[in-house]
Every structure is written in C-alpha cells, then in structure tokens.
C-alpha cells in the first residue's frame, strides 16, 4: 500500500479538503512551503488508515498450520502506531500477545500483521485491544488469547492535560486466560522473570 499509484479512491478529494482546512487555520495554501501539503497529508492519511482495506482474518489463515503444541505462544514488544478517533492524533506503543494453540498455529509475523491492520484505522486503545484478541480467538480457535497494549497518546501529551510520560495499559483475554494463574504466567513471561 502507498507505493507508486496504490492509493485509494478519494485521494484528490481528500487533498481538496485539506487545502480548505489550511485556509480555515489562517494559512495560505498557495505559499511555497504549503503548495504540496494538501496532497502529502491526503496520502499520509490513506497510509495511516490502510487497515480499512485489509482483512486480518485472512492474514492469519494464510499461514495456518496443524500442530500439537498446546503451551503458551507469546509475541511481545510489537511496535504499533494508531490514530485516536477523538482528535485524530497518534497514539503508539507496544503490543504483547499470547495464545494457547488448540491444534493450529499461525506464522509469528502474522500476529504482528493483525496488530498492524487494526491499528491502521481510527481507533481507541480499548477497542483496538479487543479487536486483536477477538480476531485471533475467532480465527485460530485457540484455548485462549491474551492481549496487552501499552501506549502513549499524543492527545494527552500535546493538548489537554499535556502529561508527557503517561502510559495507558489495556488488556483483554479469553478462554484459558480467564484463570488468574494463566494470566500470571503470561505476565511473568512478559516481564522476563523466571517461573
């Protein structure tokens, strides 16, 4: 996505509106530094919202393998970037995902791709956490899934309360992770402590 002519329909209209926004902000969209800004912003927004055109379930099933392994699989410290739907400002951080296979596993990079797809939509962190968990649960049918997101929100850092170091943590879990002992094992492994 976003290489060559791979932008979505509506790009020109987006650029037109961004030109109007620049004017409404008190800028001159025809000045040298801003001449190409409306199209640049339109392209950037299509890249930042490319997740609307991608199917996260297909990503998982494209690399689905039968395997008898039934212990916890953890993919942690996955960088993600998203856009807050309330102010359309970025939030970003780390995602940590665990699942317990039930006869099927997926390629490890596919877990990161699922996060990428859902994060490239206008989001709130709480929904993003749930969507990642639900997609993995519904597609792989594992014994359980747990997702933890840790993020900084530019809407808190640049505006409003302007708290630079605040980190928001959300979690969602299903199946075997409803047991406190299983959640504790995940958190222990997540933080690199011996169990």
PDB file of C-alpha atoms in Angstrom:
ATOM      1  CA  UNK A   1       0.000   0.000   0.000  1.00  0.00           C
ATOM      2  CA  UNK A   2       1.046   3.593  -0.590  1.00  0.00           C
ATOM      3  CA  UNK A   3       3.812   2.863  -3.087  1.00  0.00           C
ATOM      4  CA  UNK A   4       3.518   4.146  -6.627  1.00  0.00           C
ATOM      5  CA  UNK A   5      -0.123   4.561  -7.603  1.00  0.00           C
ATOM      6  CA  UNK A   6      -1.537   2.283  -4.909  1.00  0.00           C
ATOM      7  CA  UNK A   7      -3.540   4.945  -3.107  1.00  0.00           C
ATOM      8  CA  UNK A   8      -7.262   4.507  -2.616  1.00  0.00           C
ATOM      9  CA  UNK A   9     -10.095   6.250  -4.345  1.00  0.00           C
ATOM     10  CA  UNK A  10     -10.860   9.715  -2.998  1.00  0.00           C
ATOM     11  CA  UNK A  11      -7.258  10.931  -2.755  1.00  0.00           C
ATOM     12  CA  UNK A  12      -7.866  14.088  -4.830  1.00  0.00           C
ATOM     13  CA  UNK A  13     -10.971  14.946  -2.817  1.00  0.00           C
ATOM     14  CA  UNK A  14      -9.080  14.493   0.447  1.00  0.00           C
ATOM     15  CA  UNK A  15      -6.357  16.852  -0.812  1.00  0.00           C
ATOM     16  CA  UNK A  16      -9.019  19.402  -1.794  1.00  0.00           C
ATOM     17  CA  UNK A  17     -10.443  19.360   1.729  1.00  0.00           C
ATOM     18  CA  UNK A  18      -7.027  19.640   3.349  1.00  0.00           C
ATOM     19  CA  UNK A  19      -6.377  22.731   1.244  1.00  0.00           C
ATOM     20  CA  UNK A  20      -9.595  24.228   2.655  1.00  0.00           C
ATOM     21  CA  UNK A  21      -8.529  23.247   6.187  1.00  0.00           C
ATOM     22  CA  UNK A  22      -5.221  25.097   5.743  1.00  0.00           C
ATOM     23  CA  UNK A  23      -7.158  28.212   4.730  1.00  0.00           C
ATOM     24  CA  UNK A  24      -9.501  27.868   7.709  1.00  0.00           C
ATOM     25  CA  UNK A  25      -6.467  27.671  10.000  1.00  0.00           C
ATOM     26  CA  UNK A  26      -5.314  31.042   8.675  1.00  0.00           C
ATOM     27  CA  UNK A  27      -2.639  29.768   6.298  1.00  0.00           C
ATOM     28  CA  UNK A  28      -2.047  30.476   2.624  1.00  0.00           C
ATOM     29  CA  UNK A  29      -2.136  27.062   0.891  1.00  0.00           C
ATOM     30  CA  UNK A  30      -0.534  28.583  -2.214  1.00  0.00           C
ATOM     31  CA  UNK A  31       2.688  29.628  -0.488  1.00  0.00           C
ATOM     32  CA  UNK A  32       5.810  27.655  -1.425  1.00  0.00           C
ATOM     33  CA  UNK A  33       6.074  25.533   1.714  1.00  0.00           C
ATOM     34  CA  UNK A  34       2.410  24.520   1.634  1.00  0.00           C
ATOM     35  CA  UNK A  35       1.731  24.077  -2.092  1.00  0.00           C
ATOM     36  CA  UNK A  36       2.048  20.305  -1.978  1.00  0.00           C
ATOM     37  CA  UNK A  37       0.970  19.852   1.644  1.00  0.00           C
ATOM     38  CA  UNK A  38      -2.710  19.011   0.971  1.00  0.00           C
ATOM     39  CA  UNK A  39      -1.743  16.058  -1.259  1.00  0.00           C
ATOM     40  CA  UNK A  40       1.006  14.965   1.132  1.00  0.00           C
ATOM     41  CA  UNK A  41      -1.460  14.939   4.029  1.00  0.00           C
ATOM     42  CA  UNK A  42      -4.089  13.126   1.944  1.00  0.00           C
ATOM     43  CA  UNK A  43      -1.558  10.406   1.072  1.00  0.00           C
ATOM     44  CA  UNK A  44      -0.379  10.182   4.674  1.00  0.00           C
ATOM     45  CA  UNK A  45      -3.945   9.763   5.930  1.00  0.00           C
ATOM     46  CA  UNK A  46      -4.591   6.978   3.427  1.00  0.00           C
ATOM     47  CA  UNK A  47      -1.454   5.193   4.662  1.00  0.00           C
ATOM     48  CA  UNK A  48      -2.411   5.727   8.310  1.00  0.00           C
ATOM     49  CA  UNK A  49      -5.889   4.266   7.664  1.00  0.00           C
ATOM     50  CA  UNK A  50      -4.933   1.462   5.274  1.00  0.00           C
ATOM     51  CA  UNK A  51      -6.285  -1.096   7.735  1.00  0.00           C
ATOM     52  CA  UNK A  52      -9.825  -0.476   6.485  1.00  0.00           C
ATOM     53  CA  UNK A  53      -8.963  -2.231   3.216  1.00  0.00           C
ATOM     54  CA  UNK A  54      -7.205  -5.257   4.732  1.00  0.00           C
ATOM     55  CA  UNK A  55      -8.593  -8.483   6.187  1.00  0.00           C
ATOM     56  CA  UNK A  56      -6.834  -9.543   9.412  1.00  0.00           C
ATOM     57  CA  UNK A  57      -8.560 -12.958   9.451  1.00  0.00           C
ATOM     58  CA  UNK A  58      -7.119 -13.764   6.013  1.00  0.00           C
ATOM     59  CA  UNK A  59      -3.647 -12.811   7.216  1.00  0.00           C
ATOM     60  CA  UNK A  60      -3.876 -15.456   9.953  1.00  0.00           C
ATOM     61  CA  UNK A  61      -5.353 -18.168   7.734  1.00  0.00           C
ATOM     62  CA  UNK A  62      -2.749 -17.613   5.005  1.00  0.00           C
ATOM     63  CA  UNK A  63      -0.162 -19.149   7.336  1.00  0.00           C
ATOM     64  CA  UNK A  64      -2.202 -21.657   9.319  1.00  0.00           C
ATOM     65  CA  UNK A  65      -0.536 -24.936  10.293  1.00  0.00           C
ATOM     66  CA  UNK A  66      -1.667 -28.003  12.201  1.00  0.00           C
ATOM     67  CA  UNK A  67       0.500 -28.501  15.251  1.00  0.00           C
ATOM     68  CA  UNK A  68       0.029 -30.440  18.506  1.00  0.00           C
ATOM     69  CA  UNK A  69       1.816 -27.784  20.588  1.00  0.00           C
ATOM     70  CA  UNK A  70      -0.551 -26.637  23.341  1.00  0.00           C
ATOM     71  CA  UNK A  71       1.579 -24.374  25.542  1.00  0.00           C
ATOM     72  CA  UNK A  72       1.629 -20.598  25.557  1.00  0.00           C
ATOM     73  CA  UNK A  73       2.938 -18.783  22.465  1.00  0.00           C
ATOM     74  CA  UNK A  74       3.920 -15.177  23.209  1.00  0.00           C
ATOM     75  CA  UNK A  75       4.847 -12.468  20.748  1.00  0.00           C
ATOM     76  CA  UNK A  76       5.843  -9.388  22.721  1.00  0.00           C
ATOM     77  CA  UNK A  77       7.169  -5.864  22.221  1.00  0.00           C
ATOM     78  CA  UNK A  78       5.436  -5.395  18.877  1.00  0.00           C
ATOM     79  CA  UNK A  79       5.611  -1.712  17.969  1.00  0.00           C
ATOM     80  CA  UNK A  80       2.338  -0.202  16.826  1.00  0.00           C
ATOM     81  CA  UNK A  81       1.124   3.237  15.756  1.00  0.00           C
ATOM     82  CA  UNK A  82      -2.505   4.275  15.535  1.00  0.00           C
ATOM     83  CA  UNK A  83      -4.721   7.356  15.292  1.00  0.00           C
ATOM     84  CA  UNK A  84      -7.064   8.348  18.102  1.00  0.00           C
ATOM     85  CA  UNK A  85     -10.551   8.746  16.662  1.00  0.00           C
ATOM     86  CA  UNK A  86     -11.386  11.580  19.055  1.00  0.00           C
ATOM     87  CA  UNK A  87      -8.689  14.048  17.988  1.00  0.00           C
ATOM     88  CA  UNK A  88      -7.060  12.242  15.041  1.00  0.00           C
ATOM     89  CA  UNK A  89      -3.719  12.444  16.808  1.00  0.00           C
ATOM     90  CA  UNK A  90      -1.346   9.468  17.063  1.00  0.00           C
ATOM     91  CA  UNK A  91      -1.033   7.007  19.880  1.00  0.00           C
ATOM     92  CA  UNK A  92       1.765   4.491  19.851  1.00  0.00           C
ATOM     93  CA  UNK A  93       3.420   1.836  21.930  1.00  0.00           C
ATOM     94  CA  UNK A  94       3.981  -1.880  22.370  1.00  0.00           C
ATOM     95  CA  UNK A  95       1.605  -4.793  21.936  1.00  0.00           C
ATOM     96  CA  UNK A  96       2.049  -8.145  23.673  1.00  0.00           C
ATOM     97  CA  UNK A  97       0.026 -11.152  22.526  1.00  0.00           C
ATOM     98  CA  UNK A  98      -0.223 -14.679  23.879  1.00  0.00           C
ATOM     99  CA  UNK A  99      -2.318 -17.595  22.709  1.00  0.00           C
ATOM    100  CA  UNK A 100      -2.537 -21.258  23.612  1.00  0.00           C
ATOM    101  CA  UNK A 101      -2.914 -23.319  20.429  1.00  0.00           C
ATOM    102  CA  UNK A 102      -5.664 -25.900  20.058  1.00  0.00           C
ATOM    103  CA  UNK A 103      -4.289 -27.938  17.169  1.00  0.00           C
ATOM    104  CA  UNK A 104      -3.424 -24.962  14.941  1.00  0.00           C
ATOM    105  CA  UNK A 105      -0.716 -22.310  14.949  1.00  0.00           C
ATOM    106  CA  UNK A 106      -0.076 -19.337  12.688  1.00  0.00           C
ATOM    107  CA  UNK A 107       3.134 -17.734  11.483  1.00  0.00           C
ATOM    108  CA  UNK A 108       4.524 -15.490  14.218  1.00  0.00           C
ATOM    109  CA  UNK A 109       4.770 -12.489  11.894  1.00  0.00           C
ATOM    110  CA  UNK A 110       1.047 -12.831  11.208  1.00  0.00           C
ATOM    111  CA  UNK A 111       0.259 -11.823  14.794  1.00  0.00           C
ATOM    112  CA  UNK A 112       2.172  -8.580  14.198  1.00  0.00           C
ATOM    113  CA  UNK A 113       0.317  -8.080  10.901  1.00  0.00           C
ATOM    114  CA  UNK A 114      -3.056  -8.372  12.674  1.00  0.00           C
ATOM    115  CA  UNK A 115      -1.971  -5.628  15.071  1.00  0.00           C
ATOM    116  CA  UNK A 116      -0.806  -3.524  12.116  1.00  0.00           C
ATOM    117  CA  UNK A 117      -4.135  -3.865  10.300  1.00  0.00           C
ATOM    118  CA  UNK A 118      -6.321  -2.933  13.265  1.00  0.00           C
ATOM    119  CA  UNK A 119      -4.012  -0.114  14.362  1.00  0.00           C
ATOM    120  CA  UNK A 120      -4.160   1.460  10.892  1.00  0.00           C
ATOM    121  CA  UNK A 121      -7.751   2.549  11.468  1.00  0.00           C
ATOM    122  CA  UNK A 122      -9.190   5.375  13.541  1.00  0.00           C
ATOM    123  CA  UNK A 123      -9.199   3.803  16.995  1.00  0.00           C
ATOM    124  CA  UNK A 124      -9.461   3.940  20.724  1.00  0.00           C
ATOM    125  CA  UNK A 125      -6.957   1.777  22.581  1.00  0.00           C
ATOM    126  CA  UNK A 126      -9.652  -0.209  24.361  1.00  0.00           C
ATOM    127  CA  UNK A 127     -11.338  -1.280  21.102  1.00  0.00           C
ATOM    128  CA  UNK A 128      -8.003  -1.999  19.424  1.00  0.00           C
ATOM    129  CA  UNK A 129      -7.112  -4.387  22.258  1.00  0.00           C
ATOM    130  CA  UNK A 130     -10.448  -6.207  21.929  1.00  0.00           C
ATOM    131  CA  UNK A 131     -10.285  -6.428  18.127  1.00  0.00           C
ATOM    132  CA  UNK A 132      -6.848  -8.045  18.166  1.00  0.00           C
ATOM    133  CA  UNK A 133      -7.967 -10.596  20.788  1.00  0.00           C
ATOM    134  CA  UNK A 134     -11.258 -11.363  19.023  1.00  0.00           C
ATOM    135  CA  UNK A 135      -9.602 -11.810  15.620  1.00  0.00           C
ATOM    136  CA  UNK A 136      -7.079 -14.326  16.950  1.00  0.00           C
ATOM    137  CA  UNK A 137      -9.723 -16.133  19.034  1.00  0.00           C
ATOM    138  CA  UNK A 138     -12.262 -16.326  16.189  1.00  0.00           C
ATOM    139  CA  UNK A 139      -9.745 -17.324  13.502  1.00  0.00           C
ATOM    140  CA  UNK A 140      -7.425 -19.763  15.278  1.00  0.00           C
ATOM    141  CA  UNK A 141      -9.923 -21.087  17.866  1.00  0.00           C
ATOM    142  CA  UNK A 142      -7.144 -21.447  20.460  1.00  0.00           C
ATOM    143  CA  UNK A 143      -7.626 -22.480  24.075  1.00  0.00           C
ATOM    144  CA  UNK A 144      -7.235 -18.822  24.983  1.00  0.00           C
ATOM    145  CA  UNK A 145      -5.839 -15.447  23.923  1.00  0.00           C
ATOM    146  CA  UNK A 146      -4.477 -12.525  25.914  1.00  0.00           C
ATOM    147  CA  UNK A 147      -3.541  -9.100  24.554  1.00  0.00           C
ATOM    148  CA  UNK A 148      -1.864  -6.270  26.460  1.00  0.00           C
ATOM    149  CA  UNK A 149      -1.262  -2.850  24.890  1.00  0.00           C
ATOM    150  CA  UNK A 150       0.898  -0.128  26.427  1.00  0.00           C
ATOM    151  CA  UNK A 151       0.681   3.237  24.697  1.00  0.00           C
ATOM    152  CA  UNK A 152       1.397   6.939  24.832  1.00  0.00           C
ATOM    153  CA  UNK A 153      -1.302   9.216  23.448  1.00  0.00           C
ATOM    154  CA  UNK A 154      -0.387  12.455  21.717  1.00  0.00           C
ATOM    155  CA  UNK A 155      -3.822  13.838  22.594  1.00  0.00           C
ATOM    156  CA  UNK A 156      -2.680  13.688  26.249  1.00  0.00           C
ATOM    157  CA  UNK A 157       0.872  14.849  25.536  1.00  0.00           C
ATOM    158  CA  UNK A 158       0.321  17.720  23.075  1.00  0.00           C
ATOM    159  CA  UNK A 159      -3.064  19.070  24.201  1.00  0.00           C
ATOM    160  CA  UNK A 160      -5.458  18.787  27.123  1.00  0.00           C
ATOM    161  CA  UNK A 161      -3.623  17.749  30.283  1.00  0.00           C
ATOM    162  CA  UNK A 162      -0.214  17.739  28.496  1.00  0.00           C
ATOM    163  CA  UNK A 163       1.198  14.862  30.533  1.00  0.00           C
ATOM    164  CA  UNK A 164       4.330  13.731  28.693  1.00  0.00           C
ATOM    165  CA  UNK A 165       5.046  10.453  30.465  1.00  0.00           C
ATOM    166  CA  UNK A 166       1.587   8.970  30.946  1.00  0.00           C
ATOM    167  CA  UNK A 167       1.260   5.409  29.641  1.00  0.00           C
ATOM    168  CA  UNK A 168      -2.103   3.745  29.150  1.00  0.00           C
ATOM    169  CA  UNK A 169      -2.272  -0.044  29.551  1.00  0.00           C
ATOM    170  CA  UNK A 170      -5.216  -2.118  28.342  1.00  0.00           C
ATOM    171  CA  UNK A 171      -5.765  -5.862  28.354  1.00  0.00           C
ATOM    172  CA  UNK A 172      -8.261  -8.344  27.020  1.00  0.00           C
ATOM    173  CA  UNK A 173      -8.336 -12.110  27.405  1.00  0.00           C
ATOM    174  CA  UNK A 174     -10.396 -15.200  26.667  1.00  0.00           C
ATOM    175  CA  UNK A 175     -10.558 -18.909  27.366  1.00  0.00           C
ATOM    176  CA  UNK A 176      -7.725 -20.291  29.491  1.00  0.00           C
ATOM    177  CA  UNK A 177      -6.628 -16.750  30.342  1.00  0.00           C
ATOM    178  CA  UNK A 178      -9.776 -16.318  32.415  1.00  0.00           C
ATOM    179  CA  UNK A 179      -7.805 -18.267  35.047  1.00  0.00           C
ATOM    180  CA  UNK A 180      -5.651 -15.959  37.177  1.00  0.00           C
ATOM    181  CA  UNK A 181      -2.778 -18.482  37.187  1.00  0.00           C
ATOM    182  CA  UNK A 182      -2.566 -18.463  33.373  1.00  0.00           C
ATOM    183  CA  UNK A 183      -2.663 -14.654  33.257  1.00  0.00           C
ATOM    184  CA  UNK A 184       0.071 -14.533  35.895  1.00  0.00           C
ATOM    185  CA  UNK A 185       2.235 -16.908  33.853  1.00  0.00           C
ATOM    186  CA  UNK A 186       1.827 -14.643  30.818  1.00  0.00           C
ATOM    187  CA  UNK A 187       2.712 -11.517  32.810  1.00  0.00           C
ATOM    188  CA  UNK A 188       5.748 -13.255  34.328  1.00  0.00           C
ATOM    189  CA  UNK A 189       6.992 -14.328  30.908  1.00  0.00           C
ATOM    190  CA  UNK A 190       6.217 -10.880  29.533  1.00  0.00           C
ATOM    191  CA  UNK A 191       8.446  -9.201  32.076  1.00  0.00           C
ATOM    192  CA  UNK A 192      11.243 -11.752  31.650  1.00  0.00           C
ATOM    193  CA  UNK A 193      11.160 -13.260  35.127  1.00  0.00           C
ATOM    194  CA  UNK A 194      11.734 -16.926  35.816  1.00  0.00           C
ATOM    195  CA  UNK A 195       8.684 -19.018  36.604  1.00  0.00           C
TER     196      UNK A 195
END
